[in-house]
Structure formats: C-alpha cells, structure tokens
Tab-separated table of C-alpha atoms in Angstrom:
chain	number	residue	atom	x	y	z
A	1	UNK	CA	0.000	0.000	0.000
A	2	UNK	CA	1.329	3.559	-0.815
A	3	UNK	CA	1.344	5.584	1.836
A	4	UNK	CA	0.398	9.093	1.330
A	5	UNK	CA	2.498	12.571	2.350
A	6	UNK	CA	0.292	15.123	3.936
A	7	UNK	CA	0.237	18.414	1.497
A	8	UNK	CA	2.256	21.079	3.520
A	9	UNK	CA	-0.114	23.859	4.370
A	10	UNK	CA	-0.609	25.219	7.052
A	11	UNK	CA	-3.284	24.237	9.471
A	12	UNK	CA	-5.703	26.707	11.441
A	13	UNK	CA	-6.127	24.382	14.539
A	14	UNK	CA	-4.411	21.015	15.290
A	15	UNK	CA	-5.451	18.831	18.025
A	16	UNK	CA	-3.269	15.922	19.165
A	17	UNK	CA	-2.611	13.136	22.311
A	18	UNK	CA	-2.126	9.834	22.939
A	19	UNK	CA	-4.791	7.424	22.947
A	20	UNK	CA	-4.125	5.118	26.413
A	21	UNK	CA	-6.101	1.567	27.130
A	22	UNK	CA	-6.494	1.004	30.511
A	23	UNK	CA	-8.454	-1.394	32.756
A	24	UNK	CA	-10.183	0.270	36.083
A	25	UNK	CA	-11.945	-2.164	38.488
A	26	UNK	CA	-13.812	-0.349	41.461
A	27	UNK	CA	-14.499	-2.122	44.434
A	28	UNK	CA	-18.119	-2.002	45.041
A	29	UNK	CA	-17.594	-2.769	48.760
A	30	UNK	CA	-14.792	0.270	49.489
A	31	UNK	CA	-14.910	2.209	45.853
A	32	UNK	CA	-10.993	1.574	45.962
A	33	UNK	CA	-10.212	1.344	42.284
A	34	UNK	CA	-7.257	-0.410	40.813
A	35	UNK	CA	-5.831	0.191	37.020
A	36	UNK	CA	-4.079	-2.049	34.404
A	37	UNK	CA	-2.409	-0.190	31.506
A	38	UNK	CA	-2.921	-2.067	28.626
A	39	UNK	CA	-1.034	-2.666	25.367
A	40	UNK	CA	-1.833	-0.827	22.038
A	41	UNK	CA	-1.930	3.226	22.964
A	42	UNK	CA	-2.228	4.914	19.778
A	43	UNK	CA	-2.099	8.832	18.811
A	44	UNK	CA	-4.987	10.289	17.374
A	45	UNK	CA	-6.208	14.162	16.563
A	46	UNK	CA	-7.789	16.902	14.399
A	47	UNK	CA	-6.642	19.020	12.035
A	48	UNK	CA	-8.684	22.188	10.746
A	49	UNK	CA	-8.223	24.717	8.076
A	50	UNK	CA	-9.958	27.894	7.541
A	51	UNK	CA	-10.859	30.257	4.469
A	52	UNK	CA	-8.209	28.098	2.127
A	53	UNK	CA	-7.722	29.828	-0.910
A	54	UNK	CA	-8.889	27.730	-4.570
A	55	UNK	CA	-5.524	26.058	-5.104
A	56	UNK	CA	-5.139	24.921	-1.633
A	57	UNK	CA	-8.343	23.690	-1.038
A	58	UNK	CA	-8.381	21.641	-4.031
A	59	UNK	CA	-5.191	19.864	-3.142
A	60	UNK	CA	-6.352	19.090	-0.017
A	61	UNK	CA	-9.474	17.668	-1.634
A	62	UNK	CA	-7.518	15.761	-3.856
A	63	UNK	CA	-5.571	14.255	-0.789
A	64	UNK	CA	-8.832	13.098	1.165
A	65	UNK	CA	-10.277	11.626	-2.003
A	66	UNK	CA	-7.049	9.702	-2.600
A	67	UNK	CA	-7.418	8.157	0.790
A	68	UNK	CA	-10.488	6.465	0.040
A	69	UNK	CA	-11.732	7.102	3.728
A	70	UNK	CA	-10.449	4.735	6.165
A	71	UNK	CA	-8.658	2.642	3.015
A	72	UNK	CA	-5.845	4.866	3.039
A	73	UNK	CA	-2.551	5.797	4.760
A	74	UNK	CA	-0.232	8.725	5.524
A	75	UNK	CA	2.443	10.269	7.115
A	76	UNK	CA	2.031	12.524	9.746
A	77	UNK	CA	2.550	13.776	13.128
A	78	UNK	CA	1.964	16.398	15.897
A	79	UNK	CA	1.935	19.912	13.229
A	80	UNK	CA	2.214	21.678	16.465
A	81	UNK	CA	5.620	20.189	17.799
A	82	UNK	CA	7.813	19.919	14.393
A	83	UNK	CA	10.953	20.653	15.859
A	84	UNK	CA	12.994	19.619	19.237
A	85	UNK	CA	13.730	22.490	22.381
A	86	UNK	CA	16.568	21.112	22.970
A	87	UNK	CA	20.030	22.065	21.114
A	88	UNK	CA	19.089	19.355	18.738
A	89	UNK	CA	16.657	22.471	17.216
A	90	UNK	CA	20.304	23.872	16.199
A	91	UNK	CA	21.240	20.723	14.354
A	92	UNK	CA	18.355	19.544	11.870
A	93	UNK	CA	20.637	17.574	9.658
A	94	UNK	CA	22.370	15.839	12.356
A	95	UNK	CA	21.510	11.938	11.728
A	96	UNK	CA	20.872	10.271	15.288
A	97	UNK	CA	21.208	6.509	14.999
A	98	UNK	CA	19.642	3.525	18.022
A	99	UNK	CA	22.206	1.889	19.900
A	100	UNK	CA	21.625	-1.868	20.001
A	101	UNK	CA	18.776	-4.050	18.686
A	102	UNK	CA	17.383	-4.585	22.080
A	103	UNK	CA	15.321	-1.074	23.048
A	104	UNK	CA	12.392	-1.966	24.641
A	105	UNK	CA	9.442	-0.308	27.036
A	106	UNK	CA	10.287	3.256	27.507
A	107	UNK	CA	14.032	3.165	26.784
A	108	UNK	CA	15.859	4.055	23.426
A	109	UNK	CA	19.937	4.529	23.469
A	110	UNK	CA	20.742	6.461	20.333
A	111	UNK	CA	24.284	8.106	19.737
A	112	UNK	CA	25.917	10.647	17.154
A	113	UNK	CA	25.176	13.495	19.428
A	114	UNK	CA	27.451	16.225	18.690
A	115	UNK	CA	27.665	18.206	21.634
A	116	UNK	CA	27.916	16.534	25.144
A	117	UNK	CA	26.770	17.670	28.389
A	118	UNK	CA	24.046	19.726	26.864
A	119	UNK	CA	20.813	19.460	27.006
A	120	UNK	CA	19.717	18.096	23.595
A	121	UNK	CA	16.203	16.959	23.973
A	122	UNK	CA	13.594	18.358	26.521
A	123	UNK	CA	10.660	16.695	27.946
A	124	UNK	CA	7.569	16.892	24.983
A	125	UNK	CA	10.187	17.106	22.021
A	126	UNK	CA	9.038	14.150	19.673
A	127	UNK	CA	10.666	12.010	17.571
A	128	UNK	CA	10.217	8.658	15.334
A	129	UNK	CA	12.475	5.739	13.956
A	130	UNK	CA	11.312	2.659	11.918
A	131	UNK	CA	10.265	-0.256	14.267
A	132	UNK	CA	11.228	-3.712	14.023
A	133	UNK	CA	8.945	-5.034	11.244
A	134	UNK	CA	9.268	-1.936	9.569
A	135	UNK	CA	6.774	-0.134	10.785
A	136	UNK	CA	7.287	3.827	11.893
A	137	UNK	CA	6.702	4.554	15.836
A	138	UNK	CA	6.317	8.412	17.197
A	139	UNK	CA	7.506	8.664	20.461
A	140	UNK	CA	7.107	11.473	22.903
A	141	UNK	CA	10.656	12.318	24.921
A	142	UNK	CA	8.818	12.336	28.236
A	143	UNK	CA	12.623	13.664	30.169
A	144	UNK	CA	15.480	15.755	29.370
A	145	UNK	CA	18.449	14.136	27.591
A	146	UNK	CA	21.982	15.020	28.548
A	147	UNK	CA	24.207	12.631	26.044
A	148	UNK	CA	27.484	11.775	27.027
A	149	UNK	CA	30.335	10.262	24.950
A	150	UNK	CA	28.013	11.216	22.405
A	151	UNK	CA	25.157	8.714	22.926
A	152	UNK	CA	22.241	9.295	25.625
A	153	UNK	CA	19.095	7.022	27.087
A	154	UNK	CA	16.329	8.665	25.766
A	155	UNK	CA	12.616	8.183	28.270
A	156	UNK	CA	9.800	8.060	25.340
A	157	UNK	CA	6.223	6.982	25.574
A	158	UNK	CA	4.575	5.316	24.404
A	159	UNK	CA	6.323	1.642	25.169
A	160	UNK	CA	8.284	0.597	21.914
A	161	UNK	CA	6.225	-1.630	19.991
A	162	UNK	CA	8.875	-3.539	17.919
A	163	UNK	CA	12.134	-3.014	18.870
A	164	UNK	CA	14.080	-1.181	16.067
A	165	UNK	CA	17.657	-2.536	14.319
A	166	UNK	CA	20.668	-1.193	15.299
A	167	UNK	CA	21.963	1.904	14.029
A	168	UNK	CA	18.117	2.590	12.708
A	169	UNK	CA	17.755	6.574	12.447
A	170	UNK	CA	15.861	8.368	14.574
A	171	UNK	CA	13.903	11.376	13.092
A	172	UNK	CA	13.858	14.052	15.746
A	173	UNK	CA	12.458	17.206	12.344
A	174	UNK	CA	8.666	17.016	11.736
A	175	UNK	CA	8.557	13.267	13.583
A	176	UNK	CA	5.807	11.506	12.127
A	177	UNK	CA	3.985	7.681	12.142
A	178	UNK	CA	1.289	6.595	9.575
A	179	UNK	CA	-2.176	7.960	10.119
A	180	UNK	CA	-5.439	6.976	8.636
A	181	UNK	CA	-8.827	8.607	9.087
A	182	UNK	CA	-10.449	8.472	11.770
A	183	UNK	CA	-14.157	7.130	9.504
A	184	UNK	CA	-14.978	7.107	6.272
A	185	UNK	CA	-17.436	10.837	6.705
A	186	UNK	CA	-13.672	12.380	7.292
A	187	UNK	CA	-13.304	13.134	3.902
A	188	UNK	CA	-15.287	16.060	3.105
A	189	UNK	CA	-15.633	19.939	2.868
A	190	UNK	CA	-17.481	23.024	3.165
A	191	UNK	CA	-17.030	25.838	0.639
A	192	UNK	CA	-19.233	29.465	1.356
A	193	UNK	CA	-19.012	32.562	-0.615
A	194	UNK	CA	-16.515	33.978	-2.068
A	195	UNK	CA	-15.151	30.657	-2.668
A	196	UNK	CA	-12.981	29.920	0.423
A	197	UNK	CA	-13.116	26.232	1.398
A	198	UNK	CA	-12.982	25.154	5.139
A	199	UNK	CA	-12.330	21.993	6.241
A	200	UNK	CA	-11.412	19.661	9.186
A	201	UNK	CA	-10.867	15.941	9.434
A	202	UNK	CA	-9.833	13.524	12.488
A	203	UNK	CA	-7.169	11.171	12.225
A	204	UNK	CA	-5.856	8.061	13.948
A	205	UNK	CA	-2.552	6.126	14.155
A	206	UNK	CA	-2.957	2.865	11.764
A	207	UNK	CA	-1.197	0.638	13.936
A	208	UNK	CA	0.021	-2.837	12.296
C-alpha cells in the first residue's frame, strides 16, 4: 500500500494526544479502584483549516479523495511540535542513529550526538524511527536528555512496539507515524461565498 504525504499547508487548529487503554476495576464494597495499563496506545487528533484559498483547497481535496476514507494511509505527526527544544533544534541535519537491537518499554539509546553535556532533547520534544517489522513509531521524549560520549538514554512513551535494528535513524524534524482517518465521513468539505473552502478531518494512528 502507498502511503500518502500530507500536502504542507498550514493548518488553522491542530489537536493531538495519545490514545491510552487502561483497565479500572472499582471495588463495590470500598470504591478503591485499581488500574491495568494495557497494550496498544495509539495517537490520534484533528486538524482544521480555515478560508483556504482555490488552489489549496483543491489539493487538499484531492488528498482526502485519494485516501479512500479509512482505506488509506499517511504520514504525519503532531503539526504543532515539528521541531525539538533542545540544542538538537540547532542541528536539523544531524543523523541520530539507536544503539543496540534490544530497546524496549520506555528506553531508546541512540548516539551521534554532537555536543555533550548539553541538554539536547527536553521533555515533549518528539521524535520517530522505523520499528522492528518496519513499521514507523512516534515517540514522545517524556525527560530531558543530557548525552554523554556522544550517545544518551532517551525516556519516550509510548512503550516501543517492535524493537528497532541497530543503528536505525531516529527522526527528531517534523517526527511523524502513519495515520489513517479516523471514519470514512472524514473526507469532506465546506465551501461558502466567495469561494474559500474550510475543512477539518480527524485522524488516527494505523497501527500494524
């Protein structure tokens, strides 16, 4: 399956979070409530756009009808948080690489830092890397990263799904994972005089 690039303009409004499972079971005795986190958290949000001009509009609307509703599949992430706080913001075309072929849970070693003892992520920076059976994970850095000897132990959430090979790259520029639409009514538009288009879809993570 091809899987779409979303057309680079420039969004009005952009919702965006993590989608968590989780298990609560309330005593009816004592109301004490215990939780289970379950497997299989998945991002989801909304984009709008407002008063798009003719050209615009219509290649959006030739995006959403490409989809095919919930058929289709594209790249995308958090339009809000394209770029890290850290120093790593100074260094777009630095490639960061995973150490190991063994990062698992919340944990992800990656090296070819280039400064040490720096900050070079902060907590809510995002980032993404190709998982295990191929398929690309967005992670949330959910604590500051100091490397040292040029590699650091990066906190992310959600858990690592698939643990990726070593020396994958990690994206830490416009992080993204593949999206679909959230239902098949997703797909559509509103145009009012004089001829500006608005539109706003919901998306979810298409996780494999």
């Amino acid at each position: 399956m091809t899987i779409l690039t979303f057309p680079s303009i420039p969004a009005q409004s952009v919702q965006f979070g993590l989608q968590s499972r989780t298990q609560a079971f309330m005593s009816k005795l004592t109301s004490a409530t215990q939780t289970v986190r379950m497997a299989g958290a998945f991002w989801k949000g909304t984009v709008s756009f407002t008063d798009l001009e003719v050209d615009q509009a219509r290649e959006l609307q030739a995006f959403l009808v490409s989809l095919e509703g919930m058929n289709g599949r594209f790249y995308l992430g958090d339009l809000s948080n394209i770029a890290p706080s850290g120093y790593m913001a100074n260094h777009p075309s630095t490639v960061l690489s995973v150490v190991g072929g063994t990062n698992t849970g919340s944990s992800l070693v990656v090296d070819g830092f280039p400064t040490n003892g720096q900050v070079a992520f902060k907590a809510g920076d995002m980032i993404s890397f190709e998982g295990g059976g191929g398929y690309r994970e967005l992670k949330m850095i959910t604590a500051d990263a100091t490397p040292s000897g040029g590699s650091a132990t990066l906190t992310v959430k959600p858990n690592i799904r698939s643990a990726p090979a070593d020396n994958a790259a990690v994206t830490h520029q416009s992080a993204t994972c593949i999206m679909r639409l959230a239902s098949d009514k997703d797909g559509q538009w509103s145009v009012a005089p004089p001829i500006l288009s608005n539109m706003s879809f919901s998306f979810v993570e298409a996780v494999i």
